[in-house]
Structure formats: structure tokens, C-alpha cells
PDB file of C-alpha atoms in Angstrom:
ATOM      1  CA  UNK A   1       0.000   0.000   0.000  1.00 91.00           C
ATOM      2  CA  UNK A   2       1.246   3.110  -0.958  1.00 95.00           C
ATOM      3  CA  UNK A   3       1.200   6.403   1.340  1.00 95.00           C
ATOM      4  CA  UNK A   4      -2.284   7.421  -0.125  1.00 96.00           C
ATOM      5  CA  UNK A   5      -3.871   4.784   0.190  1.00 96.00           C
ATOM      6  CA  UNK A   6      -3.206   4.494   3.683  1.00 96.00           C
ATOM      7  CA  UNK A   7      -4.091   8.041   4.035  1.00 96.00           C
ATOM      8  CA  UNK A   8      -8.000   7.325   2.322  1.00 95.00           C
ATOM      9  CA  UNK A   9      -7.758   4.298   4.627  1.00 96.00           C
ATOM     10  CA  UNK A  10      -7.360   5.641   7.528  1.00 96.00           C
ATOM     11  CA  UNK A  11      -9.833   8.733   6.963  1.00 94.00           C
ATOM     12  CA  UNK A  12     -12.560   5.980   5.736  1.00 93.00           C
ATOM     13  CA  UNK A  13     -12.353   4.482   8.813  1.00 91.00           C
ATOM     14  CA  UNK A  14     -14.002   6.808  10.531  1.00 90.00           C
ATOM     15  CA  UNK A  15     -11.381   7.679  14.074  1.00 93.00           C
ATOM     16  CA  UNK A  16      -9.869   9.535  12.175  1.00 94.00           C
ATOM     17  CA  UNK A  17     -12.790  11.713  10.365  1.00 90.00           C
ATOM     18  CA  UNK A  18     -12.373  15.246  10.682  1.00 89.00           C
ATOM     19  CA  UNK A  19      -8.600  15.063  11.862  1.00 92.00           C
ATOM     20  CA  UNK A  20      -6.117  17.408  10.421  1.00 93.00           C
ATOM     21  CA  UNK A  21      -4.521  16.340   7.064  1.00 93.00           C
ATOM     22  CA  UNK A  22      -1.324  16.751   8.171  1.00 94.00           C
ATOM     23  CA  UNK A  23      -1.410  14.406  11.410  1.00 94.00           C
ATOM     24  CA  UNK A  24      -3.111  11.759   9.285  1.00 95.00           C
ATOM     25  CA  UNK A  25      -0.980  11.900   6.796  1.00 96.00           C
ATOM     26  CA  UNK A  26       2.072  11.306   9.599  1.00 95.00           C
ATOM     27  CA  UNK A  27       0.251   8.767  11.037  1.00 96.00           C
ATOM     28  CA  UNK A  28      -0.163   6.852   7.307  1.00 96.00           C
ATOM     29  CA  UNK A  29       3.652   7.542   7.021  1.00 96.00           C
ATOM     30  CA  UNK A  30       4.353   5.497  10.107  1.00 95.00           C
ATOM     31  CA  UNK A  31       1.986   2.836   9.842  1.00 97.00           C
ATOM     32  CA  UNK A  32       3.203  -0.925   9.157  1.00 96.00           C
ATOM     33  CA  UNK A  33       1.084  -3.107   6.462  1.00 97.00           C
ATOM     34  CA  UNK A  34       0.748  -6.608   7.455  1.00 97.00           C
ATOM     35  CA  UNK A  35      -0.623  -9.156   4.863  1.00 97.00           C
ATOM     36  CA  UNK A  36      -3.180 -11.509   6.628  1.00 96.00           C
ATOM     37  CA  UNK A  37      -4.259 -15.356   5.461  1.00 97.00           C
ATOM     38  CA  UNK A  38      -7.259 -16.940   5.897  1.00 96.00           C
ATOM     39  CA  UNK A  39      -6.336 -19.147   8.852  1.00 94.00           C
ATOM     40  CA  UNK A  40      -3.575 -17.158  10.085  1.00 95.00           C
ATOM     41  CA  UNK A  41      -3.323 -15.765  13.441  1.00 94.00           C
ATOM     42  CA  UNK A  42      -2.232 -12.450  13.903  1.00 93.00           C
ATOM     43  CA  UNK A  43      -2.018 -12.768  17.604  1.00 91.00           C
ATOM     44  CA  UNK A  44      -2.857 -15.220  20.127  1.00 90.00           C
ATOM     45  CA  UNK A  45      -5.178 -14.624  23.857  1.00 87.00           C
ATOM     46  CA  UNK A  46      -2.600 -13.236  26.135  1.00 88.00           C
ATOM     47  CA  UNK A  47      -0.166 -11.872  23.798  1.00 90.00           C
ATOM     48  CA  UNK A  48       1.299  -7.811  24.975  1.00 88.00           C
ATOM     49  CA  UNK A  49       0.469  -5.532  21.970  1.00 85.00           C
ATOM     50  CA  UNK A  50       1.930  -1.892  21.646  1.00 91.00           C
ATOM     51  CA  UNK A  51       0.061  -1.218  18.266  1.00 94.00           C
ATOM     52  CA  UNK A  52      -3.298  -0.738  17.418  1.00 94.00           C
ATOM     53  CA  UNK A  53      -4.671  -1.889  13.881  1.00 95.00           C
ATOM     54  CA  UNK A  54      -7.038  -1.268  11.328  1.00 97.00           C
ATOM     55  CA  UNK A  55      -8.613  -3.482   9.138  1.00 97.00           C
ATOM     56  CA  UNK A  56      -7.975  -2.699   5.840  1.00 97.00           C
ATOM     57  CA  UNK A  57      -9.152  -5.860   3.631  1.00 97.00           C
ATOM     58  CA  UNK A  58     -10.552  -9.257   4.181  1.00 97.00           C
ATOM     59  CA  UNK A  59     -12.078 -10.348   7.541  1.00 97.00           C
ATOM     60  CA  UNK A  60     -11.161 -10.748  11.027  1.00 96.00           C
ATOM     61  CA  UNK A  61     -12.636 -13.038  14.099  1.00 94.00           C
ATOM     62  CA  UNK A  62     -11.704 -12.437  17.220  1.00 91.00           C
ATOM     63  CA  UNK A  63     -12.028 -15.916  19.786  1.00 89.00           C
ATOM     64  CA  UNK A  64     -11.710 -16.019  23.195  1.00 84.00           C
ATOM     65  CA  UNK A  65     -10.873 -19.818  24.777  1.00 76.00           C
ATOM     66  CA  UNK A  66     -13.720 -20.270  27.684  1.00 74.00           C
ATOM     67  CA  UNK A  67     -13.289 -23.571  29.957  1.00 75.00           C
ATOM     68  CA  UNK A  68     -10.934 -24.797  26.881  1.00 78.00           C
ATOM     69  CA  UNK A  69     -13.773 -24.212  24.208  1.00 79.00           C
ATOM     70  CA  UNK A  70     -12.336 -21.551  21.281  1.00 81.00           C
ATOM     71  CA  UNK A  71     -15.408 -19.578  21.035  1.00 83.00           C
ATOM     72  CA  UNK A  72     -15.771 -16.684  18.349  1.00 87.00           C
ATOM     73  CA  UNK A  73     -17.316 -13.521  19.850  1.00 83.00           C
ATOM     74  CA  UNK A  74     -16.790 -11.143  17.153  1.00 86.00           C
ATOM     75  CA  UNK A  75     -15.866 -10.383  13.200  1.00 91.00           C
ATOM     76  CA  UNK A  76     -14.135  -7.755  11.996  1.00 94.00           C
ATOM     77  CA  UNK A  77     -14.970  -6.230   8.986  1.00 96.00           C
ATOM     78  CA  UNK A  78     -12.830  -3.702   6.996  1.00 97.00           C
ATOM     79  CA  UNK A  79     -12.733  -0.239   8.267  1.00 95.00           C
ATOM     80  CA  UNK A  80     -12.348  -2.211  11.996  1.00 95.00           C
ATOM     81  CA  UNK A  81     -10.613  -0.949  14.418  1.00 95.00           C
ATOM     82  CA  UNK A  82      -8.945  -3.408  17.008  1.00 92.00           C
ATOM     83  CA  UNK A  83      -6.669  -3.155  19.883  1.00 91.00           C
ATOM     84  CA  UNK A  84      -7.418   0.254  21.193  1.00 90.00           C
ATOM     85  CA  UNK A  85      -6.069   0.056  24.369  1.00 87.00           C
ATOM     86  CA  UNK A  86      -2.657  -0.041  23.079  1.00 90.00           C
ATOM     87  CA  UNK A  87      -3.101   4.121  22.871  1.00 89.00           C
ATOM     88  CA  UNK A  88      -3.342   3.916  27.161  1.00 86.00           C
ATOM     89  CA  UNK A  89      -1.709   0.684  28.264  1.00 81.00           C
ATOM     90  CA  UNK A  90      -0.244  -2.199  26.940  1.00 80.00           C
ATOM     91  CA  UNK A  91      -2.208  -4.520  28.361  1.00 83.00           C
ATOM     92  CA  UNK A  92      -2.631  -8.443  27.032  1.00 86.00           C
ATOM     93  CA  UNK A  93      -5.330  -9.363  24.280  1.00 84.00           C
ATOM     94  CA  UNK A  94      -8.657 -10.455  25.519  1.00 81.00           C
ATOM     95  CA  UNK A  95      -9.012 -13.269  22.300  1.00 86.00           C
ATOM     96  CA  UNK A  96      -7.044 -14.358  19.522  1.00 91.00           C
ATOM     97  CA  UNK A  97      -7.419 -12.379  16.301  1.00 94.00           C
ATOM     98  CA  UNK A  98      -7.282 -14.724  13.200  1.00 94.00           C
ATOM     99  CA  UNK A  99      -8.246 -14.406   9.234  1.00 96.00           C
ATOM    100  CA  UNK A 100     -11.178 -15.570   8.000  1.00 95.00           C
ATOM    101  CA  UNK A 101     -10.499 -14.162   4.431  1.00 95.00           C
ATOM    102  CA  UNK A 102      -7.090 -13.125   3.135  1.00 97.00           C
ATOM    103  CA  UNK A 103      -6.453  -9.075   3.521  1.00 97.00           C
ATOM    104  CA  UNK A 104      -4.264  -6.353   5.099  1.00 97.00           C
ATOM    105  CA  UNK A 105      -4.078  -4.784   8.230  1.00 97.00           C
ATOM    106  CA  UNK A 106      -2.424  -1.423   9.004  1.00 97.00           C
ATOM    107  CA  UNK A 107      -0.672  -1.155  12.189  1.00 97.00           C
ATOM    108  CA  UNK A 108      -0.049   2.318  14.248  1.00 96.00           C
ATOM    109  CA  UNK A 109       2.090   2.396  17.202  1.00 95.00           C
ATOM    110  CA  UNK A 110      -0.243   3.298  20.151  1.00 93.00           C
ATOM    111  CA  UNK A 111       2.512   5.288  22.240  1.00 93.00           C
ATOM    112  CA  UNK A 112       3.419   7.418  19.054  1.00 94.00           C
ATOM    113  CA  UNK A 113      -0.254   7.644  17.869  1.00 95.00           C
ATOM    114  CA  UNK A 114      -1.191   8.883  21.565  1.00 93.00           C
ATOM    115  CA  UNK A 115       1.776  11.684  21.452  1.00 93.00           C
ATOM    116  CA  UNK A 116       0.800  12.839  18.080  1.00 93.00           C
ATOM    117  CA  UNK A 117      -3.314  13.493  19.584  1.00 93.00           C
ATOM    118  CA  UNK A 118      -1.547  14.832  22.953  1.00 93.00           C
ATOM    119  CA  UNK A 119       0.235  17.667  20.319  1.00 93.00           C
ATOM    120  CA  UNK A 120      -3.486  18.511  19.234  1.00 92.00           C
ATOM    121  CA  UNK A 121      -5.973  18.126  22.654  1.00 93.00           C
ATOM    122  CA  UNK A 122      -9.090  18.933  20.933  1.00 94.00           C
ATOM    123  CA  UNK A 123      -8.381  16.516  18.307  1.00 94.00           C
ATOM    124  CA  UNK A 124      -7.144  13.825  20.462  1.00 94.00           C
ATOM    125  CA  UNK A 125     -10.038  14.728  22.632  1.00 94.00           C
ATOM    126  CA  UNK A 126     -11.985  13.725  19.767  1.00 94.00           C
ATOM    127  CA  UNK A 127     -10.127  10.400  18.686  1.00 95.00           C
ATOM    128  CA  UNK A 128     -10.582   9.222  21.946  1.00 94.00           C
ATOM    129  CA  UNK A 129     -14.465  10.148  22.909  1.00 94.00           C
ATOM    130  CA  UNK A 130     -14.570   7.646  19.131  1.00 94.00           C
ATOM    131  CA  UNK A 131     -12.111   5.337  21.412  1.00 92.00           C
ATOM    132  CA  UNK A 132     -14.594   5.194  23.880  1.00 91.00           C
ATOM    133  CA  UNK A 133     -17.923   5.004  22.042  1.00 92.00           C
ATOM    134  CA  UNK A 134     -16.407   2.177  19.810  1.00 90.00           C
ATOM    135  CA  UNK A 135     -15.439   0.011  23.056  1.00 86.00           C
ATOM    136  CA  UNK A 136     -18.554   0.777  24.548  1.00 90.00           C
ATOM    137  CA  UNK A 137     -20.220  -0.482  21.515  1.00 87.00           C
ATOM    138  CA  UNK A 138     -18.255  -3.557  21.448  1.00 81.00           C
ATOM    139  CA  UNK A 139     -18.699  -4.206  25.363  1.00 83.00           C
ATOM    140  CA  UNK A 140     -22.605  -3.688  24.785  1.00 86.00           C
ATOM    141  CA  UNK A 141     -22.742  -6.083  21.629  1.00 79.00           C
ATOM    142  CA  UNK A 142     -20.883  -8.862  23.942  1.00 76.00           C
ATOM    143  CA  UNK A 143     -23.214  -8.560  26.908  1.00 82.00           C
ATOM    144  CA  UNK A 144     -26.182  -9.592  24.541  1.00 83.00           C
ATOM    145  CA  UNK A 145     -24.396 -12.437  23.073  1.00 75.00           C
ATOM    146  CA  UNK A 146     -23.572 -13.436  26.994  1.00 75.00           C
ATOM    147  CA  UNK A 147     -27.553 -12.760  28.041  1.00 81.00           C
ATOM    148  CA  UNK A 148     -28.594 -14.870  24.663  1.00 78.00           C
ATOM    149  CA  UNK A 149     -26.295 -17.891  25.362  1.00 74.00           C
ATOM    150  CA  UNK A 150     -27.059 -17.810  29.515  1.00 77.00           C
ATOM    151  CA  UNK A 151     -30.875 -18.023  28.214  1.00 78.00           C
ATOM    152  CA  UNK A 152     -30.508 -20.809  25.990  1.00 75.00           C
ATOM    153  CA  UNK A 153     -27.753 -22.207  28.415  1.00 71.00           C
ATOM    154  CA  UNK A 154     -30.704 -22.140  31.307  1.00 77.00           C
ATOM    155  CA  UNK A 155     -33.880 -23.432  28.711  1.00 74.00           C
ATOM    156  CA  UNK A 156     -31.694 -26.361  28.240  1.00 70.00           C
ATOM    157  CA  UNK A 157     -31.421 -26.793  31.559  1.00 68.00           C
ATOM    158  CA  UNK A 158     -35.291 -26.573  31.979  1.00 68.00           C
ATOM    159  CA  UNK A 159     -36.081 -28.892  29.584  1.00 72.00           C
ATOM    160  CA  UNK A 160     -33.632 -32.037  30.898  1.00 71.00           C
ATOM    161  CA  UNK A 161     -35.467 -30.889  34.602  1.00 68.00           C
ATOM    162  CA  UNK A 162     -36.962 -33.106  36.044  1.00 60.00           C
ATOM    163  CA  UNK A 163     -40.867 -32.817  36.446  1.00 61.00           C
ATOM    164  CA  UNK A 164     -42.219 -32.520  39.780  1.00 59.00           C
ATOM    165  CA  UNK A 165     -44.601 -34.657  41.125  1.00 59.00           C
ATOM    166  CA  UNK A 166     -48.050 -33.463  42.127  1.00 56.00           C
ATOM    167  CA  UNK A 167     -50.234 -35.173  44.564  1.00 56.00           C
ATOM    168  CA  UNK A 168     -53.394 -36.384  43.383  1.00 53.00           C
TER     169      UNK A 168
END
């Protein structure tokens, strides 16, 4: 990918709407393109990221192993963004991110992405309210696949119960 392209990229996105030309541009400049397979892992539950990436082409599911059971709980599609905490802390992945169809991912380095909003505070105010609403989003869209499996977790339940006797 050339530097425009990751330039349109990035601006498609969505973060990044709105943001000066200039720091987008610098940002696209410093941004590492990784070619993804489908199949491949890109990381694994547990791994320390200091980058952030976008989702450029092809898809994305993110799996989290629960009581030794891979279990996909989301898919990315392009224009994703994905590891967002890496702009505050480097803390470990929540699931493993792997292909499902062959694409690219774009890469930004979360300490030098955070120092190039803290140079503009209304824009990186801005960035990060998106940070926020976007994990938000993503938190709310888990806690309805949790509520939906509990429910059908606890139906099965009340159909192996068994009856209780009544007296007659």
C-alpha cells in the first residue's frame, strides 16, 4: 500500500474523520502493512500488543478460549478498528485475532499515535471520545451475546429438569 492509500484508509475508517490532514498523513507515514491469510493468526489470547490496527481488507474473528472451548465472539470487517487500548496501556489481548479471508491490516504504534493526539488536545479529545464510544459499543454487543447464550444455556437446563410430582 502506498502512502495514499493508507491516508484514504485511515480517513474511511471513521477515528480519524475530521482530523487534520497533516497528522493523518504522519500517522499513514508510520503505519506498518501486514498481509493476513485466511487461517492465520495475527495474535494469540494473552499476547502484549503496543500497536493498534485497522482493518484494511478481508475479515477478522476475534475468539476467546472459555473452559478450553475456542469460542468466536466477534468479526471484523474492513474499516475495523482493534486493539485500542494499546493508545493507554499495553495490556494483554482479551481473544485471539485470526483471518477468515485473506487481507491487510495497518498497524499504528499506540505510544506514538497517543503523542501525536496529545500535540493537538481537541483533536485527540476527539479520537478518543470515538475510542470510547467504539469500546462501549463492542462491550454492549458482547453482553447480549452473553444474556442470549445464559438463556438458551438455562432453557436447556429446563427442559432435561426433572418434572415434579403433584399429589393427586
Amino acid at each position: 500500500m502506498d502512502i495514499e492509500e493508507r491516508v484514504a484508509a485511515i480517513v474511511r475508517s471513521g477515528l480519524f474523520q475530521g482530523v487534520p490532514d497533516t497528522l493523518v498523513r504522519r500517522l499513514a507515514e508510520r503505519a506498518e502493512v501486514q498481509e493476513i491469510t485466511a487461517g492465520g493468526v495475527l495474535f494469540e489470547q494473552g499476547d502484549v500488543l503496543d500497536k493498534m490496527g485497522l482493518l484494511v481488507e478481508g475479515k477478522l474473528a476475534v475468539s476467546a478460549v472459555i473452559n478450553g472451548l475456542e469460542v468466536v465472539v466477534n468479526i471484523h470487517d474492513p474499516g475495523a478498528w482493534f486493539r485500542l487500548f494499546a493508545l493507554t496501556a499495553h495490556r494483554p489481548t482479551e481473544g485471539r485475532f485470526r483471518g477468515v479471508f485473506p487481507g491487510k491490516v495497518l498497524w499504528l504504534d499506540g505510544d506514538e499515535t497517543r503523542r501525536l493526539l496529545e500535540q493537538e488536545p481537541e483533536v485527540g479529545l476527539l479520537v478518543m471520545t470515538r475510542v470510547a464510544t467504539l469500546i462501549g459499543d463492542r462491550y454492549r454487543i458482547l453482553m447480549q451475546a452473553i444474556r442470549r447464550s445464559l438463556r438458551e444455556e438455562w432453557k436447556g437446563l429446563e427442559d432435561q429438569a426433572i418434572p415434579q410430582q403433584t399429589k393427586g
